[in-house]
């Protein structure tokens, strides 16, 4: 029994005609008849019968056709999975990304991917920790955090962002500009909490941290930027000119720039098990090209270990 014989059966049943089925499969009627005859002889049962309404299935033919459809669906899925490993970019690109990436940034990335590969479907999944519990068909992970997550990944930095205390000029004019860490306690504080953190400490440039009790903790960088721009307090969050361009608002200032801060990164992670396949290498090239254009920054590979 061959898959081509099963496809012949399904094509005849779906069209109700050997002529239409042969055209759909792009084979001659003689070839189609030969496949159907071989299938019925192999089974020792009649699958089809001709009527005034066209070719229909026998009782057993209907049962067999249902099982054939399921088998063909499985075979097609296996073939697609093999092509995903063999081909560069085909079908659907599955990207998991961190919660909190500005939606404008995601829109720009999607638009640029579409321009380069208009035939490519993109499945974008936003999650708190995109590198955790990774589905087997994941092509790429975009992880936004101060540190790269542990795991069997091929890792690239797409962009680096300084992390600062940010407030609007209007807020600071109204409430004063803190000069010490202790003076921060007199202000409305908001804190970004990337995966693995709870937002209760400020990272210090000299090392260590300073404990705070923030009024708002969120993993949504975009929301925190909007609140800071609107004058709702001082926020610890990733900051850069591209980020501010994507999130317009009133003028903002860095608070205690000589005391508080660190660097966060947008990481691209490719599962190590498939990192050397043509498809994964093409996905890595694509996301690096897109992000290099968006951020106008050099993209570097981080050595393992």
mmCIF file of C-alpha atoms in Angstrom:
data_model
loop_
_atom_site.group_PDB
_atom_site.id
_atom_site.type_symbol
_atom_site.label_atom_id
_atom_site.label_comp_id
_atom_site.label_asym_id
_atom_site.label_seq_id
_atom_site.Cartn_x
_atom_site.Cartn_y
_atom_site.Cartn_z
ATOM 1 C CA UNK A 1 0.000 0.000 0.000
ATOM 2 C CA UNK A 2 1.401 3.379 -1.029
ATOM 3 C CA UNK A 3 0.527 6.943 -0.058
ATOM 4 C CA UNK A 4 -0.090 7.747 -3.732
ATOM 5 C CA UNK A 5 -2.819 5.091 -3.773
ATOM 6 C CA UNK A 6 -4.462 6.588 -0.698
ATOM 7 C CA UNK A 7 -4.304 10.063 -2.239
ATOM 8 C CA UNK A 8 -5.947 8.677 -5.380
ATOM 9 C CA UNK A 9 -8.809 7.252 -3.312
ATOM 10 C CA UNK A 10 -9.397 10.504 -1.428
ATOM 11 C CA UNK A 11 -9.206 12.590 -4.608
ATOM 12 C CA UNK A 12 -11.829 10.430 -6.332
ATOM 13 C CA UNK A 13 -14.162 10.562 -3.335
ATOM 14 C CA UNK A 14 -13.754 14.324 -2.896
ATOM 15 C CA UNK A 15 -14.419 15.078 -6.562
ATOM 16 C CA UNK A 16 -16.821 12.222 -7.342
ATOM 17 C CA UNK A 17 -15.068 11.759 -10.657
ATOM 18 C CA UNK A 18 -11.985 9.947 -11.908
ATOM 19 C CA UNK A 19 -11.483 12.676 -14.510
ATOM 20 C CA UNK A 20 -11.564 15.498 -11.956
ATOM 21 C CA UNK A 21 -9.395 13.520 -9.539
ATOM 22 C CA UNK A 22 -6.752 12.887 -12.196
ATOM 23 C CA UNK A 23 -6.641 16.607 -12.990
ATOM 24 C CA UNK A 24 -6.357 17.497 -9.299
ATOM 25 C CA UNK A 25 -3.466 15.068 -8.834
ATOM 26 C CA UNK A 26 -1.951 15.975 -12.218
ATOM 27 C CA UNK A 27 -1.771 12.363 -13.393
ATOM 28 C CA UNK A 28 -3.424 10.537 -16.275
ATOM 29 C CA UNK A 29 -6.688 8.662 -15.814
ATOM 30 C CA UNK A 30 -4.816 5.470 -16.622
ATOM 31 C CA UNK A 31 -2.372 6.098 -13.783
ATOM 32 C CA UNK A 32 -5.223 6.881 -11.407
ATOM 33 C CA UNK A 33 -7.123 3.709 -12.387
ATOM 34 C CA UNK A 34 -3.937 1.680 -11.886
ATOM 35 C CA UNK A 35 -3.440 3.071 -8.388
ATOM 36 C CA UNK A 36 -7.041 2.419 -7.385
ATOM 37 C CA UNK A 37 -6.977 -1.107 -8.813
ATOM 38 C CA UNK A 38 -3.733 -1.908 -6.995
ATOM 39 C CA UNK A 39 -5.165 -0.601 -3.718
ATOM 40 C CA UNK A 40 -8.360 -2.663 -3.971
ATOM 41 C CA UNK A 41 -6.426 -5.781 -4.982
ATOM 42 C CA UNK A 42 -4.072 -5.306 -2.048
ATOM 43 C CA UNK A 43 -7.015 -5.022 0.355
ATOM 44 C CA UNK A 44 -9.131 -7.664 -1.338
ATOM 45 C CA UNK A 45 -12.171 -5.404 -0.986
ATOM 46 C CA UNK A 46 -14.139 -3.049 -3.193
ATOM 47 C CA UNK A 47 -13.749 0.588 -2.145
ATOM 48 C CA UNK A 48 -15.595 2.505 -4.871
ATOM 49 C CA UNK A 49 -18.678 2.062 -6.984
ATOM 50 C CA UNK A 50 -19.930 4.079 -9.961
ATOM 51 C CA UNK A 51 -23.475 5.512 -9.803
ATOM 52 C CA UNK A 52 -25.541 8.015 -11.757
ATOM 53 C CA UNK A 53 -24.401 10.634 -9.235
ATOM 54 C CA UNK A 54 -20.729 9.808 -9.758
ATOM 55 C CA UNK A 55 -18.196 7.621 -8.004
ATOM 56 C CA UNK A 56 -19.013 6.958 -4.341
ATOM 57 C CA UNK A 57 -17.543 4.806 -1.591
ATOM 58 C CA UNK A 58 -18.823 1.434 -0.521
ATOM 59 C CA UNK A 59 -19.630 0.965 3.159
ATOM 60 C CA UNK A 60 -16.141 -0.352 3.797
ATOM 61 C CA UNK A 61 -14.726 2.307 1.471
ATOM 62 C CA UNK A 62 -16.132 5.073 3.702
ATOM 63 C CA UNK A 63 -14.554 3.530 6.787
ATOM 64 C CA UNK A 64 -11.252 2.967 5.015
ATOM 65 C CA UNK A 65 -11.253 6.518 3.582
ATOM 66 C CA UNK A 66 -11.609 8.027 7.069
ATOM 67 C CA UNK A 67 -8.570 6.074 8.247
ATOM 68 C CA UNK A 68 -6.702 6.993 5.057
ATOM 69 C CA UNK A 69 -7.338 10.700 5.647
ATOM 70 C CA UNK A 70 -5.901 10.440 9.162
ATOM 71 C CA UNK A 71 -2.859 8.562 7.881
ATOM 72 C CA UNK A 72 -2.249 11.111 5.117
ATOM 73 C CA UNK A 73 -2.569 13.975 7.605
ATOM 74 C CA UNK A 74 0.095 12.347 9.782
ATOM 75 C CA UNK A 75 2.354 11.731 6.790
ATOM 76 C CA UNK A 76 1.969 15.338 5.631
ATOM 77 C CA UNK A 77 2.785 16.624 9.123
ATOM 78 C CA UNK A 78 5.932 14.482 9.203
ATOM 79 C CA UNK A 79 6.956 15.795 5.789
ATOM 80 C CA UNK A 80 6.432 19.405 6.910
ATOM 81 C CA UNK A 81 8.532 18.785 10.019
ATOM 82 C CA UNK A 82 11.323 17.375 7.861
ATOM 83 C CA UNK A 83 11.150 20.366 5.517
ATOM 84 C CA UNK A 84 11.361 22.717 8.505
ATOM 85 C CA UNK A 85 14.702 21.152 9.376
ATOM 86 C CA UNK A 86 15.961 20.973 5.796
ATOM 87 C CA UNK A 87 14.694 24.171 4.230
ATOM 88 C CA UNK A 88 15.682 27.672 5.243
ATOM 89 C CA UNK A 89 12.433 29.517 5.919
ATOM 90 C CA UNK A 90 9.260 27.759 4.874
ATOM 91 C CA UNK A 91 5.715 27.845 6.140
ATOM 92 C CA UNK A 92 5.481 29.272 9.654
ATOM 93 C CA UNK A 93 8.131 30.985 11.780
ATOM 94 C CA UNK A 94 7.382 30.426 15.485
ATOM 95 C CA UNK A 95 8.785 33.177 17.726
ATOM 96 C CA UNK A 96 8.338 33.375 21.504
ATOM 97 C CA UNK A 97 8.987 36.805 23.026
ATOM 98 C CA UNK A 98 9.154 38.361 26.475
ATOM 99 C CA UNK A 99 6.226 40.159 28.000
ATOM 100 C CA UNK A 100 6.960 43.862 28.201
ATOM 101 C CA UNK A 101 8.623 44.461 24.856
ATOM 102 C CA UNK A 102 7.105 47.672 23.477
ATOM 103 C CA UNK A 103 4.280 46.795 21.059
ATOM 104 C CA UNK A 104 5.637 49.368 18.609
ATOM 105 C CA UNK A 105 8.929 47.462 18.533
ATOM 106 C CA UNK A 106 7.139 44.182 17.857
ATOM 107 C CA UNK A 107 5.157 45.860 15.074
ATOM 108 C CA UNK A 108 8.368 47.118 13.460
ATOM 109 C CA UNK A 109 9.955 43.659 13.706
ATOM 110 C CA UNK A 110 6.887 41.993 12.191
ATOM 111 C CA UNK A 111 6.727 44.528 9.372
ATOM 112 C CA UNK A 112 10.404 44.076 8.523
ATOM 113 C CA UNK A 113 10.111 40.271 8.561
ATOM 114 C CA UNK A 114 7.104 40.563 6.241
ATOM 115 C CA UNK A 115 9.034 42.749 3.813
ATOM 116 C CA UNK A 116 11.887 40.258 3.592
ATOM 117 C CA UNK A 117 9.736 37.104 3.479
ATOM 118 C CA UNK A 118 6.190 38.008 2.384
ATOM 119 C CA UNK A 119 5.318 34.321 1.935
ATOM 120 C CA UNK A 120 6.300 33.465 5.513
ATOM 121 C CA UNK A 121 3.616 33.114 8.183
ATOM 122 C CA UNK A 122 4.734 34.269 11.642
ATOM 123 C CA UNK A 123 3.348 32.945 14.922
ATOM 124 C CA UNK A 124 4.230 35.325 17.753
ATOM 125 C CA UNK A 125 3.682 34.174 21.338
ATOM 126 C CA UNK A 126 4.189 36.621 24.207
ATOM 127 C CA UNK A 127 4.984 35.075 27.584
ATOM 128 C CA UNK A 128 6.535 35.986 30.936
ATOM 129 C CA UNK A 129 9.514 33.656 30.490
ATOM 130 C CA UNK A 130 9.748 32.690 26.803
ATOM 131 C CA UNK A 131 12.788 30.441 27.302
ATOM 132 C CA UNK A 132 10.998 28.192 29.810
ATOM 133 C CA UNK A 133 9.054 25.047 28.832
ATOM 134 C CA UNK A 134 9.971 25.554 25.196
ATOM 135 C CA UNK A 135 7.666 23.847 22.646
ATOM 136 C CA UNK A 136 9.550 21.562 20.268
ATOM 137 C CA UNK A 137 8.646 23.580 17.164
ATOM 138 C CA UNK A 138 9.993 26.902 18.485
ATOM 139 C CA UNK A 139 12.263 28.582 15.930
ATOM 140 C CA UNK A 140 13.424 31.588 17.916
ATOM 141 C CA UNK A 141 13.155 33.140 21.383
ATOM 142 C CA UNK A 142 13.378 36.889 22.034
ATOM 143 C CA UNK A 143 14.359 37.289 25.689
ATOM 144 C CA UNK A 144 14.457 40.767 27.258
ATOM 145 C CA UNK A 145 16.356 40.750 30.570
ATOM 146 C CA UNK A 146 19.641 41.743 32.266
ATOM 147 C CA UNK A 147 21.050 38.209 31.911
ATOM 148 C CA UNK A 148 20.779 35.405 29.399
ATOM 149 C CA UNK A 149 18.730 32.455 30.702
ATOM 150 C CA UNK A 150 20.326 29.106 31.393
ATOM 151 C CA UNK A 151 19.649 26.353 28.927
ATOM 152 C CA UNK A 152 20.860 24.654 25.755
ATOM 153 C CA UNK A 153 20.676 27.690 23.471
ATOM 154 C CA UNK A 154 22.738 29.342 20.768
ATOM 155 C CA UNK A 155 22.675 32.938 22.009
ATOM 156 C CA UNK A 156 22.956 36.333 20.311
ATOM 157 C CA UNK A 157 22.634 39.875 21.607
ATOM 158 C CA UNK A 158 20.345 41.890 19.352
ATOM 159 C CA UNK A 159 20.524 45.141 21.311
ATOM 160 C CA UNK A 160 21.691 46.414 24.682
ATOM 161 C CA UNK A 161 19.743 48.894 26.789
ATOM 162 C CA UNK A 162 20.988 50.894 29.778
ATOM 163 C CA UNK A 163 18.663 50.518 32.743
ATOM 164 C CA UNK A 164 18.053 53.767 34.654
ATOM 165 C CA UNK A 165 15.742 55.554 37.008
ATOM 166 C CA UNK A 166 13.577 57.680 34.708
ATOM 167 C CA UNK A 167 11.118 60.464 35.485
ATOM 168 C CA UNK A 168 9.483 63.248 33.538
ATOM 169 C CA UNK A 169 10.938 66.727 33.863
ATOM 170 C CA UNK A 170 7.491 67.917 34.916
ATOM 171 C CA UNK A 171 7.386 65.424 37.809
ATOM 172 C CA UNK A 172 10.887 66.327 39.000
ATOM 173 C CA UNK A 173 10.152 70.061 38.815
ATOM 174 C CA UNK A 174 7.081 69.500 40.978
ATOM 175 C CA UNK A 175 8.483 66.983 43.501
ATOM 176 C CA UNK A 176 12.211 67.673 43.524
ATOM 177 C CA UNK A 177 15.215 65.793 42.193
ATOM 178 C CA UNK A 178 16.589 63.155 44.581
ATOM 179 C CA UNK A 179 20.274 63.559 45.349
ATOM 180 C CA UNK A 180 20.716 60.404 47.434
ATOM 181 C CA UNK A 181 19.320 56.889 47.518
ATOM 182 C CA UNK A 182 17.522 57.621 50.778
ATOM 183 C CA UNK A 183 15.688 60.555 49.215
ATOM 184 C CA UNK A 184 14.104 58.141 46.738
ATOM 185 C CA UNK A 185 11.882 56.892 49.558
ATOM 186 C CA UNK A 186 10.070 60.253 49.456
ATOM 187 C CA UNK A 187 8.882 59.619 45.880
ATOM 188 C CA UNK A 188 6.435 57.471 43.987
ATOM 189 C CA UNK A 189 8.579 54.581 42.761
ATOM 190 C CA UNK A 190 7.874 52.142 39.948
ATOM 191 C CA UNK A 191 10.028 49.161 39.078
ATOM 192 C CA UNK A 192 10.479 46.816 36.134
ATOM 193 C CA UNK A 193 10.709 43.140 37.093
ATOM 194 C CA UNK A 194 12.310 40.962 34.400
ATOM 195 C CA UNK A 195 12.158 37.147 34.674
ATOM 196 C CA UNK A 196 13.679 35.929 37.936
ATOM 197 C CA UNK A 197 13.316 39.250 39.785
ATOM 198 C CA UNK A 198 10.603 40.895 41.872
ATOM 199 C CA UNK A 199 11.418 44.596 41.423
ATOM 200 C CA UNK A 200 12.212 45.184 45.106
ATOM 201 C CA UNK A 201 15.854 46.243 44.649
ATOM 202 C CA UNK A 202 17.627 48.925 42.659
ATOM 203 C CA UNK A 203 20.829 47.755 40.916
ATOM 204 C CA UNK A 204 23.806 49.944 41.823
ATOM 205 C CA UNK A 205 26.545 50.883 39.380
ATOM 206 C CA UNK A 206 29.196 50.128 41.983
ATOM 207 C CA UNK A 207 27.782 46.667 42.610
ATOM 208 C CA UNK A 208 25.140 45.388 44.968
ATOM 209 C CA UNK A 209 21.614 46.715 45.278
ATOM 210 C CA UNK A 210 19.454 49.101 47.268
ATOM 211 C CA UNK A 211 16.152 47.774 48.684
ATOM 212 C CA UNK A 212 12.986 49.724 47.906
ATOM 213 C CA UNK A 213 9.257 49.346 48.372
ATOM 214 C CA UNK A 214 7.900 50.342 44.964
ATOM 215 C CA UNK A 215 4.359 51.610 44.559
ATOM 216 C CA UNK A 216 4.081 49.708 41.291
ATOM 217 C CA UNK A 217 5.914 46.643 40.004
ATOM 218 C CA UNK A 218 5.384 45.460 36.438
ATOM 219 C CA UNK A 219 7.008 43.399 33.709
ATOM 220 C CA UNK A 220 5.497 45.796 31.143
ATOM 221 C CA UNK A 221 8.284 48.136 30.038
ATOM 222 C CA UNK A 222 5.935 50.021 27.741
ATOM 223 C CA UNK A 223 3.439 50.707 30.546
ATOM 224 C CA UNK A 224 6.176 51.918 32.894
ATOM 225 C CA UNK A 225 7.578 54.241 30.227
ATOM 226 C CA UNK A 226 4.119 55.687 29.624
ATOM 227 C CA UNK A 227 3.529 56.223 33.352
ATOM 228 C CA UNK A 228 6.926 57.867 33.811
ATOM 229 C CA UNK A 229 6.341 60.109 30.791
ATOM 230 C CA UNK A 230 2.933 61.076 32.210
ATOM 231 C CA UNK A 231 4.500 62.215 35.497
ATOM 232 C CA UNK A 232 3.334 59.411 37.791
ATOM 233 C CA UNK A 233 6.691 58.934 39.513
ATOM 234 C CA UNK A 234 10.232 57.642 39.102
ATOM 235 C CA UNK A 235 10.585 54.334 37.284
ATOM 236 C CA UNK A 236 13.437 51.853 37.052
ATOM 237 C CA UNK A 237 13.370 50.567 33.488
ATOM 238 C CA UNK A 238 15.419 49.929 30.338
ATOM 239 C CA UNK A 239 16.003 53.153 28.463
ATOM 240 C CA UNK A 240 17.506 54.220 25.142
ATOM 241 C CA UNK A 241 16.908 56.706 22.382
ATOM 242 C CA UNK A 242 15.231 54.068 20.159
ATOM 243 C CA UNK A 243 13.001 53.170 23.109
ATOM 244 C CA UNK A 244 12.057 56.799 23.725
ATOM 245 C CA UNK A 245 11.391 57.252 20.020
ATOM 246 C CA UNK A 246 8.982 54.319 20.135
ATOM 247 C CA UNK A 247 7.323 55.678 23.298
ATOM 248 C CA UNK A 248 6.801 59.430 22.858
ATOM 249 C CA UNK A 249 5.865 61.687 25.734
ATOM 250 C CA UNK A 250 7.020 64.664 27.733
ATOM 251 C CA UNK A 251 10.774 65.196 28.288
ATOM 252 C CA UNK A 252 12.301 62.642 30.662
ATOM 253 C CA UNK A 253 15.428 62.736 32.797
ATOM 254 C CA UNK A 254 17.711 60.127 34.317
ATOM 255 C CA UNK A 255 17.645 60.206 38.126
ATOM 256 C CA UNK A 256 20.814 59.436 40.137
ATOM 257 C CA UNK A 257 22.733 58.438 36.983
ATOM 258 C CA UNK A 258 26.004 58.005 38.922
ATOM 259 C CA UNK A 259 24.487 55.630 41.477
ATOM 260 C CA UNK A 260 21.725 53.489 39.968
ATOM 261 C CA UNK A 261 21.808 51.454 36.796
ATOM 262 C CA UNK A 262 22.897 48.389 34.854
ATOM 263 C CA UNK A 263 22.541 47.036 31.324
ATOM 264 C CA UNK A 264 19.774 44.845 29.977
ATOM 265 C CA UNK A 265 19.727 43.128 26.615
ATOM 266 C CA UNK A 266 17.384 41.841 23.984
ATOM 267 C CA UNK A 267 18.631 38.299 23.396
ATOM 268 C CA UNK A 268 17.908 35.963 20.517
ATOM 269 C CA UNK A 269 17.970 32.316 21.552
ATOM 270 C CA UNK A 270 17.921 29.334 19.209
ATOM 271 C CA UNK A 271 17.512 25.832 20.676
ATOM 272 C CA UNK A 272 20.927 24.177 20.468
ATOM 273 C CA UNK A 273 19.487 20.936 19.100
ATOM 274 C CA UNK A 274 18.484 22.666 15.857
ATOM 275 C CA UNK A 275 20.931 25.581 15.801
ATOM 276 C CA UNK A 276 23.000 24.156 12.936
ATOM 277 C CA UNK A 277 20.076 23.425 10.605
ATOM 278 C CA UNK A 278 19.716 25.669 7.535
ATOM 279 C CA UNK A 279 16.319 26.834 8.791
ATOM 280 C CA UNK A 280 17.598 27.971 12.192
ATOM 281 C CA UNK A 281 20.623 29.646 10.652
ATOM 282 C CA UNK A 282 18.333 31.502 8.253
ATOM 283 C CA UNK A 283 16.075 32.548 11.148
ATOM 284 C CA UNK A 284 19.115 33.852 13.047
ATOM 285 C CA UNK A 285 20.296 35.843 10.019
ATOM 286 C CA UNK A 286 16.829 37.277 9.520
ATOM 287 C CA UNK A 287 16.329 38.482 13.096
ATOM 288 C CA UNK A 288 19.856 39.940 13.242
ATOM 289 C CA UNK A 289 19.342 41.840 9.988
ATOM 290 C CA UNK A 290 15.976 43.160 11.123
ATOM 291 C CA UNK A 291 17.183 44.237 14.568
ATOM 292 C CA UNK A 292 20.388 45.751 13.208
ATOM 293 C CA UNK A 293 18.227 47.944 11.013
ATOM 294 C CA UNK A 294 15.817 48.823 13.819
ATOM 295 C CA UNK A 295 18.442 49.646 16.437
ATOM 296 C CA UNK A 296 21.355 50.573 14.138
ATOM 297 C CA UNK A 297 23.582 48.577 16.461
ATOM 298 C CA UNK A 298 26.179 45.891 15.888
ATOM 299 C CA UNK A 299 24.902 42.415 16.749
ATOM 300 C CA UNK A 300 27.401 40.135 18.414
ATOM 301 C CA UNK A 301 27.441 36.453 19.257
ATOM 302 C CA UNK A 302 28.048 35.645 22.903
ATOM 303 C CA UNK A 303 30.514 32.779 23.443
ATOM 304 C CA UNK A 304 29.179 29.754 25.275
ATOM 305 C CA UNK A 305 29.986 29.435 28.950
#
